[in-house]
Amino acid sequence: MPFIKTDSSISEINSYKENKGTKYPLFIARVQAGFPSPGDDYIEKNLDLNELLIKNPSATFFVKVEGDSMVNAGINSGDTLVVDRAVEAKDKSVVIAHINGELTVKRIRLSEGRVFLNPENEEFRPIEVTEETDFDIWGVVTYVIHKV
């Protein structure tokens, strides 16, 4: 099989280690993109990031992205992806795929019995998965974590 350069490879894989107990304040008010409201300083409840981001702890892992083939999906080089192996991949899911010996992040497209791994950057071409392709889906991306 030829090596397929996809330019959004996975540079690091980390498993999820449950650490309950850390909760952060969640405010009732929504954040204004314009002029802020001075009366919106009430805390609604505490937010546990584990509860928010991790639905299936034993099937969840994290990956670091390297490359820019998914920038139009809001996935940038250096981002951390939350990946759930228990979620079934369907048409248009963003997945971590193992293809011909390489891990990559792409949007899966199912069309007329054919499978494609599509980049979200017009500078890159879709990859068609054929019978000859060594291909497996490692999980579905559920969240993207990046610094602003």
Tab-separated table of C-alpha atoms in Angstrom:
chain	number	residue	atom	x	y	z
A	1	MET	CA	0.000	0.000	0.000
A	2	PRO	CA	1.329	3.473	-0.778
A	3	PHE	CA	1.697	5.907	2.098
A	4	ILE	CA	-1.048	8.548	1.975
A	5	LYS	CA	-0.013	12.005	3.170
A	6	THR	CA	-3.019	13.568	4.862
A	7	ASP	CA	-1.354	16.390	6.844
A	8	SER	CA	-3.567	16.055	9.904
A	9	SER	CA	-1.882	13.256	11.706
A	10	ILE	CA	-1.985	12.371	15.356
A	11	SER	CA	1.131	13.379	17.252
A	12	GLU	CA	0.187	12.016	20.662
A	13	ILE	CA	-2.388	9.639	22.158
A	14	ASN	CA	-3.422	9.759	25.821
A	15	SER	CA	-5.936	7.595	27.642
A	16	TYR	CA	-8.592	9.090	29.894
A	17	LYS	CA	-7.821	8.893	33.607
A	18	GLU	CA	-10.892	9.574	35.712
A	19	ASN	CA	-10.393	12.248	38.350
A	20	LYS	CA	-13.699	13.251	39.894
A	21	GLY	CA	-14.107	15.992	42.411
A	22	THR	CA	-12.900	19.079	40.579
A	23	LYS	CA	-15.821	21.326	39.765
A	24	TYR	CA	-15.757	24.799	38.301
A	25	PRO	CA	-18.354	27.596	38.575
A	26	LEU	CA	-20.954	27.757	35.797
A	27	PHE	CA	-22.726	31.088	35.555
A	28	ILE	CA	-26.455	31.463	34.821
A	29	ALA	CA	-25.918	34.306	32.381
A	30	ARG	CA	-24.630	33.720	28.912
A	31	VAL	CA	-21.502	35.605	27.888
A	32	GLN	CA	-22.301	38.684	25.846
A	33	ALA	CA	-20.329	39.220	22.683
A	34	GLY	CA	-21.243	42.913	22.886
A	35	PHE	CA	-21.763	45.160	25.933
A	36	PRO	CA	-21.801	43.088	29.176
A	37	SER	CA	-24.680	43.202	31.661
A	38	PRO	CA	-23.483	44.180	35.191
A	39	GLY	CA	-26.308	42.251	36.924
A	40	ASP	CA	-25.319	38.839	35.584
A	41	ASP	CA	-23.010	37.692	38.353
A	42	TYR	CA	-24.937	34.751	39.809
A	43	ILE	CA	-23.496	31.265	39.762
A	44	GLU	CA	-25.995	28.649	38.545
A	45	LYS	CA	-24.135	25.508	39.592
A	46	ASN	CA	-20.752	23.872	39.424
A	47	LEU	CA	-19.488	22.375	36.205
A	48	ASP	CA	-17.516	19.139	36.182
A	49	LEU	CA	-15.475	18.978	32.979
A	50	ASN	CA	-15.399	15.177	33.203
A	51	GLU	CA	-19.208	15.046	33.147
A	52	LEU	CA	-19.349	17.522	30.269
A	53	LEU	CA	-16.668	16.010	28.025
A	54	ILE	CA	-16.583	12.299	28.930
A	55	LYS	CA	-19.719	10.218	28.312
A	56	ASN	CA	-18.034	6.791	28.133
A	57	PRO	CA	-14.932	6.888	30.382
A	58	SER	CA	-13.628	3.415	29.541
A	59	ALA	CA	-13.929	4.119	25.791
A	60	THR	CA	-12.529	7.662	25.782
A	61	PHE	CA	-9.054	8.807	24.818
A	62	PHE	CA	-7.376	12.052	23.779
A	63	VAL	CA	-5.217	12.831	20.770
A	64	LYS	CA	-3.088	15.816	19.789
A	65	VAL	CA	-3.488	17.043	16.212
A	66	GLU	CA	-0.585	17.831	13.934
A	67	GLY	CA	-1.362	19.442	10.572
A	68	ASP	CA	-4.033	21.634	9.018
A	69	SER	CA	-6.288	19.475	6.849
A	70	MET	CA	-9.236	20.001	9.253
A	71	VAL	CA	-8.993	23.750	9.906
A	72	ASN	CA	-12.402	24.507	8.372
A	73	ALA	CA	-13.967	22.164	10.941
A	74	GLY	CA	-12.340	24.175	13.739
A	75	ILE	CA	-9.606	21.579	14.305
A	76	ASN	CA	-6.159	23.165	14.300
A	77	SER	CA	-2.627	21.865	14.674
A	78	GLY	CA	-1.879	21.524	18.391
A	79	ASP	CA	-5.513	20.985	19.406
A	80	THR	CA	-6.490	18.150	21.715
A	81	LEU	CA	-9.398	15.995	20.562
A	82	VAL	CA	-11.697	14.043	22.862
A	83	VAL	CA	-12.395	10.733	21.116
A	84	ASP	CA	-15.072	8.205	22.084
A	85	ARG	CA	-14.746	4.637	20.806
A	86	ALA	CA	-18.275	3.797	22.028
A	87	VAL	CA	-19.934	6.270	19.646
A	88	GLU	CA	-20.830	4.740	16.299
A	89	ALA	CA	-19.388	6.585	13.323
A	90	LYS	CA	-22.002	7.680	10.809
A	91	ASP	CA	-22.030	9.805	7.685
A	92	LYS	CA	-20.403	13.208	8.388
A	93	SER	CA	-18.876	12.154	11.736
A	94	VAL	CA	-15.378	13.426	12.430
A	95	VAL	CA	-13.318	10.332	13.164
A	96	ILE	CA	-9.862	9.167	14.078
A	97	ALA	CA	-9.002	6.644	11.381
A	98	HIS	CA	-6.111	4.245	11.010
A	99	ILE	CA	-5.394	4.091	7.297
A	100	ASN	CA	-2.453	2.273	5.734
A	101	GLY	CA	-0.406	2.502	8.928
A	102	GLU	CA	-1.141	6.158	9.687
A	103	LEU	CA	-3.549	7.764	12.156
A	104	THR	CA	-5.498	10.712	10.817
A	105	VAL	CA	-8.499	12.861	11.693
A	106	LYS	CA	-11.070	13.318	8.905
A	107	ARG	CA	-14.812	13.640	8.262
A	108	ILE	CA	-16.216	10.309	7.096
A	109	ARG	CA	-18.583	10.384	4.122
A	110	LEU	CA	-20.676	7.439	3.021
A	111	SER	CA	-21.981	7.708	-0.523
A	112	GLU	CA	-23.560	4.989	-2.667
A	113	GLY	CA	-21.731	2.187	-0.867
A	114	ARG	CA	-18.399	4.022	-0.984
A	115	VAL	CA	-16.446	5.390	1.982
A	116	PHE	CA	-14.438	8.609	1.862
A	117	LEU	CA	-12.302	10.371	4.450
A	118	ASN	CA	-12.710	14.050	3.688
A	119	PRO	CA	-10.426	16.846	4.835
A	120	GLU	CA	-11.959	20.172	5.875
A	121	ASN	CA	-9.450	22.231	3.927
A	122	GLU	CA	-9.705	22.686	0.160
A	123	GLU	CA	-5.927	22.293	-0.198
A	124	PHE	CA	-6.254	18.557	0.534
A	125	ARG	CA	-7.954	15.757	-1.389
A	126	PRO	CA	-10.457	13.241	-0.034
A	127	ILE	CA	-9.206	9.701	0.526
A	128	GLU	CA	-11.376	6.917	-0.860
A	129	VAL	CA	-11.357	3.772	1.258
A	130	THR	CA	-11.300	0.706	-0.993
A	131	GLU	CA	-11.132	-3.029	-0.336
A	132	GLU	CA	-7.356	-2.825	-0.706
A	133	THR	CA	-7.065	-0.104	1.952
A	134	ASP	CA	-5.901	-1.098	5.432
A	135	PHE	CA	-8.569	0.889	7.291
A	136	ASP	CA	-10.125	1.017	10.742
A	137	ILE	CA	-12.004	3.682	12.696
A	138	TRP	CA	-10.496	4.212	16.138
A	139	GLY	CA	-13.262	6.498	17.417
A	140	VAL	CA	-15.513	9.495	16.881
A	141	VAL	CA	-14.319	12.971	17.849
A	142	THR	CA	-16.768	14.425	20.367
A	143	TYR	CA	-14.966	17.617	21.436
A	144	VAL	CA	-12.097	19.834	20.320
A	145	ILE	CA	-10.011	21.559	22.990
A	146	HIS	CA	-7.818	24.435	21.913
A	147	LYS	CA	-6.270	27.504	23.403
A	148	VAL	CA	-7.591	30.880	22.304
